[in-house]
Amino acid sequence: MVDRLAIKDEIKSRLTESIDTCLRLADGLVVVTDATTLEQKLYSTNYACPYCGWTVGEITPRMFSFNNPFGACPNCTGLGYTQDIDEELVLKNSHLSIRQGAFNMTGWNGATGTMAGMYFNMLSKNYGIDLDCPVKDLPKEHLDILLYGNNGEKLQMDMKSNRFNGQINSAFEGIINNLSRRYKESSSDYIKFEISKFIKEQKCRMCKGKRLNPAALSIKIDSKDITEICDLAVEDLKVYVNGLKFDKTDSEISETILKEIKARLTFLTDVGLGYLTLNRSAESLSGGESQRIRLATQIGSGLMGVVYILDEPSIGLHQRDNDRLLATLFKLRDLGNSLIVVEHDEDTIRSADFIVDIGPKAGINGGEVVALGSVEDVKNCKESLTGQFLSGEQKIEVPVARRQPKNWFKVVGAKQNNLKNMTIEIPTGIFVAVTGVSGSGKSSLVNGVLYPYFANNLNRANLTLGKFEKIEGLEQFDKVINIDQAPIGRTPRSNPATYTGVWTPIRELFASTQDAKMRGYEPGHFSFNIAGGRCDACDGAGVKNIEMYFLPDITVPCEVCKGARYTRETLEVKYKGKSIADVLDMTVEEALGFFENIPAITSKIQALYDVGLGYIKLGQSATELSGGEAQRVKLATELARKSTGKTVYILDEPTTGLHSYDVKKLITILQRLVEGGNTVIVIEHNLDVIKSVDYVIDLGPEGGDKGGKVIASGTPEQVAKVDGSYTGRYLKKYL
């Protein structure tokens, strides 16, 4: 007891001194007892619970950053996930019993005489686990023992081996615990590789995926911690922030901060990103979404006199969202800035103040300024392909008739991401478009649910399945092909000739020439990937990589072959006066004429020409191809193959980066795939493509949590009549 005080007017200074004494003696804690009521109150000067001592330390902005050690969860270091053994992968054969090999994996084959078999017999004897019952039908407590062990309880186990025959006392570690321990401890690459098949990214057990430590998560505003706030879609977060109520003191502190938050949320909404959540991983954003986030940042800066350069900002945007984007660009312009936009979207071109049209076509047939000026100036330029589409001289026609479905397959209970327990029938043997505003659930349905299921069951892939109950009608298909815009190769050695398979008959042709036979050259001699005919100085790359240490590496042409890739002797073998290096340097259009009498070669090259790639070179490096070009090389490869009529083709926004002239060619190619009896499913915003398909599935009504439902389905004409469909609203004028 430090002091007793009678309540008088003059006790203030003495009371202060006594409390200071208490705080010094008790590390910042003081108890005040009311003499009349004997009520005790505990006060603390620490950032800590006065009863248990738990503290959050000083509250600073870095505490709420998962990229900072002060804020990150100590278990996952701020990632939100860990690499752990996945229960679903371990149980993928759960329809089998233990004796049938449900756990037939590294070290856990339960056959009689194996160590695993002895453990399973021990568990069956002591816990009554049925070794002949399908694992999926076992009681949960039995399954938990099998996967996670018996909590260290030692049991008698009958053990038979070459060295020992008798009983030992042993606890059961559990299959998942055992695999996890062996993966960490094993020095065998084989064991690690085998166990890695059962490892998957999983939500961190400590932070539950929130990425922050307990101290940061304990601080809340209006009962929400920072991750719960960041889990809201931008549009919902605006409503939440506008609804916050503070007392007078807190209002003075929060006023300027809330003003900044509201402004930034408004900018994100204005560029059509109201469906995104603030904690969305950057790697999961499309190129268009990333670009629009940077655009929102620039609008918020309020700069004037700046030149902004945007490369196809309309990528991934529905027409409804594109209108919002254009309004945002006008705002930037009206602030006194200059905007240079690379774009194919017709609405954006028509909205521009000045147009520079480059062409007349692509590759070696382009590179010239064809037209300059207003929309009318470009429309009046006869040489401009852009002008021809703007004026209506060229256009993509609406099909005279729509194909009727061969059959249907059914997706039941899809719950991937924002899909609302969706059940939907999708037609087969026709051209299908999945549409909807940005974030409505198109990719979740097609890339998250359909493709992994088809790939695993038809192509023997091992992809992570999306969330759904079942898919009916798989027996109608023999394979699925996802034609995306990923590069056709990661190294300069990959090129259109090797990817399409036309390089093999070309090498065989050169090997069949008189010069090659006299020298004993086989087809492999004309490969730049195999020692023999290729240049040894650059190993057939045609270039050499020079390491610059503190600067980026640079490549220079090989000083021996001068970029030709082959030895002098190999280059002396010629067909129709051209060496193998000359063929690599030919454009598709040139090669088509050069090999016109050899069907095995022209069939593959013709497919490249048909998809609008007549300008690229056969030996053009894969790293130099755009995403749209890579996708069309893949399309050409499929076109050149013999159709089975039972293939599902999946394309995600194939019109990205394509001019209307190329879109017209793309539609023709996709129609050819369908005419072969196959099913083509495209995710698309381009209205010219949507009007050309046989069947439309429109998702929405909005993005994010407000999406994930089927708004309309049917022919484009039927969807155009649905009032609640944004796609239908914009589609009307195209029909």
Short mmCIF file of C-alpha atoms in Angstrom, two decimals, residues 417-624:
data_model
loop_
_atom_site.label_atom_id
_atom_site.label_comp_id
_atom_site.label_asym_id
_atom_site.label_seq_id
_atom_site.Cartn_x
_atom_site.Cartn_y
_atom_site.Cartn_z
CA ASN A 417 -14.41 -19.01 -56.07
CA ASN A 418 -17.57 -16.88 -56.47
CA LEU A 419 -19.78 -19.48 -58.24
CA LYS A 420 -23.07 -19.79 -56.36
CA ASN A 421 -23.63 -23.57 -56.24
CA MET A 422 -24.16 -23.43 -60.01
CA THR A 423 -25.80 -26.24 -61.95
CA ILE A 424 -25.72 -25.79 -65.71
CA GLU A 425 -26.07 -27.80 -68.91
CA ILE A 426 -23.54 -27.02 -71.65
CA PRO A 427 -24.13 -28.10 -75.28
CA THR A 428 -21.59 -30.22 -77.18
CA GLY A 429 -20.54 -30.29 -80.82
CA ILE A 430 -21.09 -26.54 -81.29
CA PHE A 431 -19.39 -23.17 -80.70
CA VAL A 432 -20.05 -21.97 -77.11
CA ALA A 433 -19.15 -18.59 -75.55
CA VAL A 434 -19.04 -17.97 -71.79
CA THR A 435 -19.62 -14.26 -71.22
CA GLY A 436 -20.25 -11.75 -68.44
CA VAL A 437 -18.83 -8.63 -66.84
CA SER A 438 -15.30 -8.71 -65.43
CA GLY A 439 -15.11 -10.93 -62.34
CA SER A 440 -18.48 -12.63 -62.95
CA GLY A 441 -17.03 -16.17 -62.65
CA LYS A 442 -16.22 -17.11 -66.26
CA SER A 443 -12.65 -18.28 -65.55
CA SER A 444 -13.78 -19.99 -62.34
CA LEU A 445 -16.26 -22.10 -64.33
CA VAL A 446 -14.15 -22.87 -67.40
CA ASN A 447 -10.54 -22.84 -66.12
CA GLY A 448 -11.27 -23.73 -62.50
CA VAL A 449 -13.94 -26.43 -62.84
CA LEU A 450 -14.20 -27.76 -66.42
CA TYR A 451 -10.60 -27.87 -67.64
CA PRO A 452 -8.95 -29.58 -64.60
CA TYR A 453 -11.69 -32.24 -64.52
CA PHE A 454 -11.49 -32.95 -68.26
CA ALA A 455 -7.66 -32.88 -68.25
CA ASN A 456 -7.40 -35.32 -65.32
CA ASN A 457 -9.93 -37.76 -66.76
CA LEU A 458 -9.18 -37.49 -70.49
CA ASN A 459 -5.49 -36.47 -70.67
CA ARG A 460 -4.25 -38.23 -67.51
CA ALA A 461 -3.13 -34.94 -66.01
CA ASN A 462 -2.78 -34.34 -62.28
CA LEU A 463 -4.33 -30.90 -61.82
CA THR A 464 -6.02 -29.64 -58.67
CA LEU A 465 -9.78 -29.99 -59.13
CA GLY A 466 -12.14 -27.08 -58.54
CA LYS A 467 -15.10 -27.19 -56.16
CA PHE A 468 -18.15 -28.95 -57.62
CA GLU A 469 -20.33 -31.96 -56.89
CA LYS A 470 -20.16 -33.81 -60.21
CA ILE A 471 -19.89 -33.46 -63.99
CA GLU A 472 -22.03 -35.72 -66.19
CA GLY A 473 -21.42 -36.50 -69.87
CA LEU A 474 -17.64 -36.95 -69.95
CA GLU A 475 -17.96 -40.06 -72.14
CA GLN A 476 -18.75 -37.85 -75.17
CA PHE A 477 -15.13 -36.63 -75.38
CA ASP A 478 -11.73 -38.22 -76.01
CA LYS A 479 -9.45 -35.29 -75.06
CA VAL A 480 -9.40 -31.65 -73.97
CA ILE A 481 -7.02 -29.00 -75.34
CA ASN A 482 -6.49 -25.65 -73.64
CA ILE A 483 -5.26 -23.18 -76.26
CA ASP A 484 -3.95 -20.33 -74.12
CA GLN A 485 -1.58 -17.42 -74.73
CA ALA A 486 1.35 -18.91 -72.80
CA PRO A 487 4.63 -19.00 -74.78
CA ILE A 488 5.18 -22.02 -77.05
CA GLY A 489 8.62 -22.38 -75.45
CA ARG A 490 10.79 -20.74 -72.81
CA THR A 491 14.05 -20.67 -74.78
CA PRO A 492 15.13 -19.14 -78.12
CA ARG A 493 15.51 -22.71 -79.49
CA SER A 494 11.72 -23.14 -79.59
CA ASN A 495 10.10 -21.80 -82.75
CA PRO A 496 6.95 -22.26 -84.88
CA ALA A 497 8.63 -24.91 -87.07
CA THR A 498 9.54 -27.17 -84.14
CA TYR A 499 6.25 -26.58 -82.27
CA THR A 500 3.97 -27.42 -85.20
CA GLY A 501 6.04 -30.49 -86.11
CA VAL A 502 6.82 -29.28 -89.64
CA TRP A 503 10.56 -29.27 -88.86
CA THR A 504 10.75 -33.09 -88.92
CA PRO A 505 9.58 -33.54 -92.55
CA ILE A 506 11.77 -30.58 -93.59
CA ARG A 507 14.86 -32.27 -92.08
CA GLU A 508 13.87 -35.56 -93.73
CA LEU A 509 13.58 -33.73 -97.06
CA PHE A 510 17.11 -32.30 -96.76
CA ALA A 511 18.44 -35.73 -95.71
CA SER A 512 16.94 -37.22 -98.90
CA THR A 513 18.87 -34.86 -101.23
CA GLN A 514 21.76 -36.25 -103.33
CA ASP A 515 24.40 -34.17 -101.47
CA ALA A 516 23.20 -35.39 -98.08
CA LYS A 517 23.19 -39.05 -99.16
CA MET A 518 26.73 -38.75 -100.58
CA ARG A 519 27.94 -37.38 -97.25
CA GLY A 520 25.95 -39.91 -95.19
CA TYR A 521 23.80 -37.26 -93.45
CA GLU A 522 20.71 -38.48 -91.58
CA PRO A 523 17.74 -36.21 -90.64
CA GLY A 524 19.32 -35.67 -87.21
CA HIS A 525 22.27 -33.99 -88.89
CA PHE A 526 19.98 -31.09 -89.80
CA SER A 527 18.80 -30.52 -86.23
CA PHE A 528 20.20 -27.52 -84.37
CA ASN A 529 19.55 -29.32 -81.06
CA ILE A 530 21.77 -32.38 -81.77
CA ALA A 531 25.55 -32.45 -82.12
CA GLY A 532 26.75 -33.31 -85.62
CA GLY A 533 25.51 -30.79 -88.12
CA ARG A 534 24.98 -27.86 -85.79
CA CYS A 535 27.62 -25.22 -85.05
CA ASP A 536 29.73 -26.41 -82.10
CA ALA A 537 30.72 -22.87 -81.10
CA CYS A 538 27.15 -21.85 -80.18
CA ASP A 539 25.59 -25.34 -79.87
CA GLY A 540 23.11 -24.50 -82.62
CA ALA A 541 21.67 -21.42 -80.89
CA GLY A 542 23.04 -18.99 -83.48
CA VAL A 543 23.88 -16.57 -80.67
CA LYS A 544 26.14 -16.52 -77.64
CA ASN A 545 25.17 -15.35 -74.19
CA ILE A 546 27.64 -12.96 -72.56
CA GLU A 547 27.38 -12.66 -68.79
CA MET A 548 27.66 -9.03 -67.68
CA TYR A 549 27.71 -9.76 -63.93
CA PHE A 550 26.27 -6.52 -62.48
CA LEU A 551 24.33 -5.75 -65.68
CA PRO A 552 21.75 -7.85 -67.61
CA ASP A 553 23.24 -10.58 -69.81
CA ILE A 554 23.46 -9.78 -73.53
CA THR A 555 23.35 -12.02 -76.60
CA VAL A 556 25.54 -11.53 -79.68
CA PRO A 557 25.56 -13.44 -83.00
CA CYS A 558 27.92 -16.44 -83.03
CA GLU A 559 31.21 -15.34 -84.61
CA VAL A 560 31.71 -18.78 -86.25
CA CYS A 561 28.35 -19.48 -87.96
CA LYS A 562 27.24 -15.81 -88.06
CA GLY A 563 23.84 -16.77 -86.66
CA ALA A 564 23.20 -19.59 -89.19
CA ARG A 565 23.26 -22.28 -86.42
CA TYR A 566 24.95 -24.93 -88.63
CA THR A 567 28.45 -25.93 -89.75
CA ARG A 568 29.73 -24.85 -93.18
CA GLU A 569 29.50 -28.45 -94.45
CA THR A 570 25.82 -28.75 -93.43
CA LEU A 571 24.98 -25.45 -95.12
CA GLU A 572 26.47 -26.76 -98.39
CA VAL A 573 23.56 -29.23 -98.67
CA LYS A 574 20.78 -27.42 -100.52
CA TYR A 575 17.25 -28.05 -101.71
CA LYS A 576 16.11 -25.91 -104.66
CA GLY A 577 19.12 -23.68 -104.00
CA LYS A 578 18.30 -23.04 -100.33
CA SER A 579 20.18 -24.31 -97.26
CA ILE A 580 18.52 -25.48 -94.06
CA ALA A 581 19.37 -22.10 -92.47
CA ASP A 582 17.69 -20.29 -95.37
CA VAL A 583 14.51 -22.28 -94.70
CA LEU A 584 14.54 -21.25 -91.02
CA ASP A 585 14.76 -17.64 -92.18
CA MET A 586 11.74 -17.94 -94.51
CA THR A 587 8.37 -16.44 -93.62
CA VAL A 588 5.40 -18.79 -93.55
CA GLU A 589 4.13 -17.19 -96.77
CA GLU A 590 7.47 -17.77 -98.55
CA ALA A 591 7.71 -21.34 -97.27
CA LEU A 592 4.23 -22.12 -98.54
CA GLY A 593 5.32 -21.43 -102.09
CA PHE A 594 8.76 -23.01 -101.67
CA PHE A 595 7.40 -26.40 -100.50
CA GLU A 596 4.21 -26.32 -102.60
CA ASN A 597 4.71 -29.84 -104.01
CA ILE A 598 5.29 -31.57 -100.66
CA PRO A 599 1.91 -32.14 -98.88
CA ALA A 600 3.49 -33.39 -95.62
CA ILE A 601 5.08 -29.96 -95.18
CA THR A 602 2.52 -27.63 -96.79
CA SER A 603 -0.40 -28.99 -94.73
CA LYS A 604 1.23 -27.73 -91.52
CA ILE A 605 2.50 -24.47 -93.03
CA GLN A 606 -0.90 -23.79 -94.60
CA ALA A 607 -2.47 -23.97 -91.13
CA LEU A 608 -0.06 -21.26 -89.90
CA TYR A 609 -0.98 -19.13 -92.91
CA ASP A 610 -4.72 -19.67 -92.34
CA VAL A 611 -4.56 -18.34 -88.78
CA GLY A 612 -3.02 -15.10 -90.05
CA LEU A 613 0.66 -15.83 -89.34
CA GLY A 614 1.96 -15.65 -92.90
CA TYR A 615 4.41 -12.93 -91.83
CA ILE A 616 6.31 -14.80 -89.07
CA LYS A 617 9.49 -16.75 -89.82
CA LEU A 618 9.62 -20.52 -89.41
CA GLY A 619 12.67 -20.19 -87.18
CA GLN A 620 11.47 -17.15 -85.23
CA SER A 621 12.34 -17.51 -81.54
CA ALA A 622 9.42 -18.39 -79.26
CA THR A 623 10.51 -15.59 -76.92
CA GLU A 624 9.85 -13.04 -79.69
#
